[in-house]
mmCIF file of C-alpha atoms and ligand atoms in Angstrom:
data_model
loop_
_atom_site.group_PDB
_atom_site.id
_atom_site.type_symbol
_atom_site.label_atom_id
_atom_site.label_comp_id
_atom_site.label_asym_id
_atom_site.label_seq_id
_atom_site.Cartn_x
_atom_site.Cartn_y
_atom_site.Cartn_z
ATOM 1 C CA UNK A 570 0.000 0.000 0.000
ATOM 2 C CA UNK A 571 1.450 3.271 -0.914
ATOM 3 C CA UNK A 572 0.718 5.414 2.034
ATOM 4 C CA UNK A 573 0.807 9.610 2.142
ATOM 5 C CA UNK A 574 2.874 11.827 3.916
ATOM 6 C CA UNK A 575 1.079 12.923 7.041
ATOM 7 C CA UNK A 576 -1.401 16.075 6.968
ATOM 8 C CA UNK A 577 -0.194 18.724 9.228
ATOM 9 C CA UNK A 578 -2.061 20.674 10.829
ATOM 10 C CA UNK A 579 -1.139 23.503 13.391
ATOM 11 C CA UNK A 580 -3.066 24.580 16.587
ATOM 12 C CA UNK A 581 -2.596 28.191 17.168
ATOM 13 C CA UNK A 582 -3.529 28.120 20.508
ATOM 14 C CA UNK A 583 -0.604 28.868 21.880
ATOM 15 C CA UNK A 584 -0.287 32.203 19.029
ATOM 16 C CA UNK A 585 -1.293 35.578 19.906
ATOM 17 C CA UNK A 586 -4.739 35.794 20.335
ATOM 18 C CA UNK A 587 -4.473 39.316 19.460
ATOM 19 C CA UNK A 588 -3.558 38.789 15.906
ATOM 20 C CA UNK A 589 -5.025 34.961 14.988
ATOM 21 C CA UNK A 590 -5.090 35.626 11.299
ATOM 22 C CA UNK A 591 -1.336 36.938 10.917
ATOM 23 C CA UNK A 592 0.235 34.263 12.906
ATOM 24 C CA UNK A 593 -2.574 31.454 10.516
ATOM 25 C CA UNK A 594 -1.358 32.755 7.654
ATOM 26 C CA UNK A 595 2.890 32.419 8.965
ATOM 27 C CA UNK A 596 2.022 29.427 9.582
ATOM 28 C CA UNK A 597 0.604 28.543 6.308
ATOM 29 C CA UNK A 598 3.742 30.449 4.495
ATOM 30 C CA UNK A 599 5.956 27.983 7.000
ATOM 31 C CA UNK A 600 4.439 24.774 5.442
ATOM 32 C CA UNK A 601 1.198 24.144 7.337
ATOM 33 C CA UNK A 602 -1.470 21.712 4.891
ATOM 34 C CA UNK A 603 -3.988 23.100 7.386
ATOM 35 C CA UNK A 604 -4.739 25.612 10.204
ATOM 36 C CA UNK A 605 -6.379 24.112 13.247
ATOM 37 C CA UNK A 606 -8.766 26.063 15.593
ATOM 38 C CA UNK A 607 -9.380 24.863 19.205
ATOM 39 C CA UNK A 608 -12.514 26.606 19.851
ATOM 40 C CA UNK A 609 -13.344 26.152 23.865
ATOM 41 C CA UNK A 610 -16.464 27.408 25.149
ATOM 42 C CA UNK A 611 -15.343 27.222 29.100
ATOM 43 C CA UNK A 612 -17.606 24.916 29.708
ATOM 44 C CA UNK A 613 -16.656 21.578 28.069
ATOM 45 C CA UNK A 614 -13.958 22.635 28.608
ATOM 46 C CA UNK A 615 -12.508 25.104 31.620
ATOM 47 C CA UNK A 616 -10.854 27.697 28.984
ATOM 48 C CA UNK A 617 -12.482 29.975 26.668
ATOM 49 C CA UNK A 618 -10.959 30.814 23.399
ATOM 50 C CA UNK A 619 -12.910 32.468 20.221
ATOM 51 C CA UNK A 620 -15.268 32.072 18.190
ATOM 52 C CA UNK A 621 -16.848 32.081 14.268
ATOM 53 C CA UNK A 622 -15.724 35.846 14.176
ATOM 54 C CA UNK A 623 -12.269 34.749 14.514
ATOM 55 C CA UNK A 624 -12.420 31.576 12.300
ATOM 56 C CA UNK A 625 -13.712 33.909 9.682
ATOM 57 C CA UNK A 626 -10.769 36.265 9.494
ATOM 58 C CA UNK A 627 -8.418 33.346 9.116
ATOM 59 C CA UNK A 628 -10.378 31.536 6.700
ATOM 60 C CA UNK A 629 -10.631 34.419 4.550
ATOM 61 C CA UNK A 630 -6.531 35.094 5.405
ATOM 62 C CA UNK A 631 -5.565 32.021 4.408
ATOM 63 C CA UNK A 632 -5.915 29.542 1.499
ATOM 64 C CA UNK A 633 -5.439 25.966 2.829
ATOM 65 C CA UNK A 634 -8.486 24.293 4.800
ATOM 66 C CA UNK A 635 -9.773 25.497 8.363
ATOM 67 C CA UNK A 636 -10.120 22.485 10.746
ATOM 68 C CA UNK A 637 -12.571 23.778 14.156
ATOM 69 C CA UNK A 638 -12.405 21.458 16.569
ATOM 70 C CA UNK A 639 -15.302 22.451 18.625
ATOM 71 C CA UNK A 640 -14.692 21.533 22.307
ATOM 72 C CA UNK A 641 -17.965 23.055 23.415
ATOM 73 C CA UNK A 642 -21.046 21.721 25.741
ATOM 74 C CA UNK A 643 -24.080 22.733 22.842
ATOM 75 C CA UNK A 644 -22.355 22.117 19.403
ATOM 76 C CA UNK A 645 -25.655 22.021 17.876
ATOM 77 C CA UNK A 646 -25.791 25.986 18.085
ATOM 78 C CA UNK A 647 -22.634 26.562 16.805
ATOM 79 C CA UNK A 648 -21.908 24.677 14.188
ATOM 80 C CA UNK A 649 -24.016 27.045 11.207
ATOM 81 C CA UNK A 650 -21.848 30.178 12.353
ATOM 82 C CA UNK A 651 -18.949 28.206 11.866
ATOM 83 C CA UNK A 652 -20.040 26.455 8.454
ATOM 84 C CA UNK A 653 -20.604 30.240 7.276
ATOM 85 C CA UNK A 654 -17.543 31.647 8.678
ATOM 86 C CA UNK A 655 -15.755 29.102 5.862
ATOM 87 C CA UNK A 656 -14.351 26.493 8.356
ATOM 88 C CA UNK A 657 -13.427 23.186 5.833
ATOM 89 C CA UNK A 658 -13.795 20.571 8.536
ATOM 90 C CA UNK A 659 -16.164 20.923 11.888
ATOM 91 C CA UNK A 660 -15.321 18.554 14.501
ATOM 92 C CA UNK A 661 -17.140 17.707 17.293
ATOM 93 C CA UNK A 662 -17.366 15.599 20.932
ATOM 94 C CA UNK A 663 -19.853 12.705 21.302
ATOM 95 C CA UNK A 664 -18.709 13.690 25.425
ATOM 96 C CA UNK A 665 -20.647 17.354 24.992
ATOM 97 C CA UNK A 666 -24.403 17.499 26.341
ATOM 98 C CA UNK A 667 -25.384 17.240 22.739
ATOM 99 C CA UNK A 668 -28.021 14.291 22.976
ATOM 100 C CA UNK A 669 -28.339 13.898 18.684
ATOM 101 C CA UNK A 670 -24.851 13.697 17.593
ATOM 102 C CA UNK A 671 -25.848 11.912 15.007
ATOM 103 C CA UNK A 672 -27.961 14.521 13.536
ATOM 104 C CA UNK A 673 -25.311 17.203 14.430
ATOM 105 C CA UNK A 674 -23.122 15.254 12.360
ATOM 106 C CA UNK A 675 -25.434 15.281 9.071
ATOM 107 C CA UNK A 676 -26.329 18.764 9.648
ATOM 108 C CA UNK A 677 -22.358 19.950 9.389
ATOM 109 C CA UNK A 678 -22.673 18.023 5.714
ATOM 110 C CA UNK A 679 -25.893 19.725 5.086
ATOM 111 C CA UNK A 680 -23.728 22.888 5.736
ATOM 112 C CA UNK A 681 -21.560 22.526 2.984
ATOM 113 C CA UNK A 682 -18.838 21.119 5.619
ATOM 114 C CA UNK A 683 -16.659 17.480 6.424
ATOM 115 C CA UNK A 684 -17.875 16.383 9.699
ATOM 116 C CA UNK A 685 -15.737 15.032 12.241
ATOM 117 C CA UNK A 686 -16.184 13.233 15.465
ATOM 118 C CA UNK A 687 -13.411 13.961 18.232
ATOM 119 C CA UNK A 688 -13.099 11.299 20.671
ATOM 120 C CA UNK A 689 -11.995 11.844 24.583
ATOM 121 C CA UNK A 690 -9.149 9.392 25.355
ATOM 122 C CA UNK A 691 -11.622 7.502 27.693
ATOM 123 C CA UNK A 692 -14.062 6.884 24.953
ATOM 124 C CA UNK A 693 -14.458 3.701 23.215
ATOM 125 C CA UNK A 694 -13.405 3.625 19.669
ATOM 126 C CA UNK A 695 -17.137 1.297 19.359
ATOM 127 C CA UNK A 696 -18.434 4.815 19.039
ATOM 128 C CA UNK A 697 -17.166 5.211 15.285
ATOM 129 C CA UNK A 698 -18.704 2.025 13.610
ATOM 130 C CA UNK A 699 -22.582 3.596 13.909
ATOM 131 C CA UNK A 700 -21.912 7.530 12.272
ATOM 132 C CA UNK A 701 -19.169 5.782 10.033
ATOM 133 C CA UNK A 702 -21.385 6.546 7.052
ATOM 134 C CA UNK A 703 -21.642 10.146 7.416
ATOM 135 C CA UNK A 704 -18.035 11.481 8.945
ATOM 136 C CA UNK A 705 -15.251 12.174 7.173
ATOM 137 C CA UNK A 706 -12.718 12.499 9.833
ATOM 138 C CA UNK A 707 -11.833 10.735 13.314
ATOM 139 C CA UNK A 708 -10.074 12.845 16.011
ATOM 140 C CA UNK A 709 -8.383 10.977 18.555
ATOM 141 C CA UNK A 710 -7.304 12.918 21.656
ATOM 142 C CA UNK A 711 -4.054 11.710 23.228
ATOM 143 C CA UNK A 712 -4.238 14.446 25.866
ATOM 144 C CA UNK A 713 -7.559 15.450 28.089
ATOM 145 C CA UNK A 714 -8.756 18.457 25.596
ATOM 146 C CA UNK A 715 -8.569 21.726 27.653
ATOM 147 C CA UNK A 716 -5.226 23.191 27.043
ATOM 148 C CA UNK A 717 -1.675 22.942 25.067
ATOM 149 C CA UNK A 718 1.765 21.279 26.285
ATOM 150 C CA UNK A 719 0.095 18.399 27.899
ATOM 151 C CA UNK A 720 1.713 14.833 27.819
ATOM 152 C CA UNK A 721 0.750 12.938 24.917
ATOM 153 C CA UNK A 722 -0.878 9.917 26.025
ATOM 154 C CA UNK A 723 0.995 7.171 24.139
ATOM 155 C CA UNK A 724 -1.624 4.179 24.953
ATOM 156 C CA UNK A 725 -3.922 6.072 22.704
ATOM 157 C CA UNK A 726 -1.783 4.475 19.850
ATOM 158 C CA UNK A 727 -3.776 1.348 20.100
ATOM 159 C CA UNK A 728 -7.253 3.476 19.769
ATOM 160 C CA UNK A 729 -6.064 4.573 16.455
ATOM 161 C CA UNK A 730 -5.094 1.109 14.915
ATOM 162 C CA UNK A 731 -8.710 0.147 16.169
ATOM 163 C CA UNK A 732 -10.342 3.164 14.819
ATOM 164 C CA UNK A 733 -8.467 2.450 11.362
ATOM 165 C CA UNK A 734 -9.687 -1.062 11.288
ATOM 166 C CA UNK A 735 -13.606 -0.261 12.522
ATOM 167 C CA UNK A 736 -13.721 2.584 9.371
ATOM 168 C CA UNK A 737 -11.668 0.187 6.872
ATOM 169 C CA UNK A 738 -14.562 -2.481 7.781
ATOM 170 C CA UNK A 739 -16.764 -0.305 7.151
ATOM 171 C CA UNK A 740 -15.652 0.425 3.738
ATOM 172 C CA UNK A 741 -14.849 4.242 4.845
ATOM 173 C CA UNK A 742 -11.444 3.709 3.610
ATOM 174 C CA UNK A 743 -11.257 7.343 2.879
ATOM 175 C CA UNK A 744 -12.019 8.647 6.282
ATOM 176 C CA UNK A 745 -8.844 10.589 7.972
ATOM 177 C CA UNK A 746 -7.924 9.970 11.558
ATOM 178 C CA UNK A 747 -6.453 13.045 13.156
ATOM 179 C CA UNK A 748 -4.795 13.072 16.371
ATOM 180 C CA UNK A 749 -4.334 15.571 18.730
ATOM 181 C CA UNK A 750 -2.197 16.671 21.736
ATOM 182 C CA UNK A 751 1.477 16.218 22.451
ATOM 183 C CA UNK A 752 2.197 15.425 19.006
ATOM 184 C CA UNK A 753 5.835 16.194 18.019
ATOM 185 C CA UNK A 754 8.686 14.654 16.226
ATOM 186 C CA UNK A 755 9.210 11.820 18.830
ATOM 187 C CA UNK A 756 5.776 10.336 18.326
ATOM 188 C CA UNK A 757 4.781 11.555 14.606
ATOM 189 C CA UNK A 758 5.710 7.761 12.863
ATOM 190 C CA UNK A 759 4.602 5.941 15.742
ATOM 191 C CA UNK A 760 0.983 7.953 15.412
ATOM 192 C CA UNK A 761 1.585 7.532 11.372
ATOM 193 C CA UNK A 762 2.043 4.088 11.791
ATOM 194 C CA UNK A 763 -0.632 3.365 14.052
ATOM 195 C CA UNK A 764 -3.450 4.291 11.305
ATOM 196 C CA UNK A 765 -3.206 8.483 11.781
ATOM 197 C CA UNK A 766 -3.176 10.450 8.498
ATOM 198 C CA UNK A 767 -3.686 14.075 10.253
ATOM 199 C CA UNK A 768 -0.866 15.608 12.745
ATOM 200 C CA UNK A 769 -2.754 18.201 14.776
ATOM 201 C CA UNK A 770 0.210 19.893 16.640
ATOM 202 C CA UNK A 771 -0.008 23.001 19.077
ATOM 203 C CA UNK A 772 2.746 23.877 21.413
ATOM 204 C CA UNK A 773 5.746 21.711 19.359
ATOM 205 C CA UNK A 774 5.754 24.009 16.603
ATOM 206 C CA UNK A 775 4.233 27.705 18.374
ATOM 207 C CA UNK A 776 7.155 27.668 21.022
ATOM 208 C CA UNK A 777 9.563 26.299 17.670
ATOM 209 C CA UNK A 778 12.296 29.093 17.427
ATOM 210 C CA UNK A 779 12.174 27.667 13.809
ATOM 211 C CA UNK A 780 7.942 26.903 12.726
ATOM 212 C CA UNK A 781 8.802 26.321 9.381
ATOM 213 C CA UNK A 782 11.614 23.527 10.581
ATOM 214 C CA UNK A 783 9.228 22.058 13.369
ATOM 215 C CA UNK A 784 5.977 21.696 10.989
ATOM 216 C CA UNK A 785 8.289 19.632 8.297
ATOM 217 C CA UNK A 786 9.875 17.436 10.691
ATOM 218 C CA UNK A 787 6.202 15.937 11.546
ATOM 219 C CA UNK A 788 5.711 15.453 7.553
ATOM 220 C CA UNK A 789 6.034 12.147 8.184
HETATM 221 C C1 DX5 B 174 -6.220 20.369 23.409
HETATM 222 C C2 DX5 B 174 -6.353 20.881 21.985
HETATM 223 C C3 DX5 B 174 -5.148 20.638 21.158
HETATM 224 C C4 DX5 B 174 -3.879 21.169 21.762
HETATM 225 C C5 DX5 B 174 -2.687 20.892 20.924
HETATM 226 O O1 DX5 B 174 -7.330 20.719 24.121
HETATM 227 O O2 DX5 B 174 -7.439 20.267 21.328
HETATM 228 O O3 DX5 B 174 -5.335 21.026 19.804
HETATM 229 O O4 DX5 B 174 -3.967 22.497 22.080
HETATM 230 O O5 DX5 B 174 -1.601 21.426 21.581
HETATM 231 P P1 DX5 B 174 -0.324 20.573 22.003
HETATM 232 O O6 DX5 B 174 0.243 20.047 20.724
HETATM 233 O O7 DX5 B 174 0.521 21.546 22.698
HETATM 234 O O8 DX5 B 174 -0.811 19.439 22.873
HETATM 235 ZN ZN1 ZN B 175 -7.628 20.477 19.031
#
């Protein structure tokens, strides 16, 4: 099987927050395949970041894909302003009050938008197999979502490989897995190899004296 270099993908959380479009569009200049938003609603999640306002400045900054991962407790109300503020992929947490994720999910591919489904690292990969039809993207947490520079949690490796096998079998081939938190050039072939196809990287590459050298070691 010929297999792809990875997707990267940076998190600009850790950019300033005063000037999210600038530092998208560096990042983009320094090699990024795509610009990913951690949008936190402190309530899912204790920290509170931005929200469609900013992802619409970088989308229309930039010219590679927007990838919101929405770690939020209602997705169901956000997900339209983020469709129309020209986010690519919308991602978002079976783990979130949201009763209908289901329907959440076909409503971001109403939108226009790839739908994701971004899974804790204490939820079963089972999860995937039953919206397998209508996602086009798996993101596997190997930290606790909430905030940059955590640990990466290496037994989430096996989560992937089971993930990879549950979409294969389900003839969703095509699907990416993304995974995200702690992900730097120490892990990137072991996550690669495990089944991921998407690199989501914060804090390796913002606090990088050298972005453009950090975001092509993990092209993998
Ligand atoms: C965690 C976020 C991640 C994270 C990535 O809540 O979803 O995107 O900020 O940052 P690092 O790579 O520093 O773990
Ligand atoms: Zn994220």
């Amino acid at each position: 099987m010929v297999m792809n270099r990875a997707i990267v993908a940076p998190s600009i959380l850790g950019c300033d927050h005063g000037d999210l479009a600038s530092a998208s569009l560096e990042l983009e200049k320094n090699g990024a395949d795509w610009i990913h938003l951690d949008v936190m609603d402190g309530v899912f999640v204790p920290v509170l970041t931005f929200g469609a306002g900013v992802a619409r400045s970088i989308s229309s900054t930039v010219s590679i894909p927007v990838d919101a991962h929405l770690m939020v407790d209602r997705p169901a109300e956000l997900i339209d302003a983020f469709a129309k503020a020209g986010c690519r992929y919308i991602t978002v947490h079976p783990e979130s009050s949201e009763t209908h994720i289901h329907r959440v999910l076909g409503r971001i591919r109403e939108l226009g938008c790839s739908p994701g489904l971004a899974l804790n690292p204490a939820t079963p990969p089972e999860i995937v197999q039953w919206v397998a039809g209508l996602i086009d993207l798996v993101l596997i947490m190997t930290v606790n979502p909430g905030y940059g520079g955590q640990r990466h949690i290496s037994a989430m490796h096996e989560k992937i490989t089971s993930v990879r096998k549950i979409l294969d079998n389900a003839g969703r081939e095509d699907v990416l897995i993304s995974v995200d938190g702690g992900v730097d050039s120490s892990n990137a072939v072991k996550l690669v190899q495990a089944g991921a196809s998407v690199l989501v990287s914060g804090s390796y590459i913002t606090s990088s004296s050298n972005r453009g050298r950090a975001i092509s070691s993990l092209k993998v």
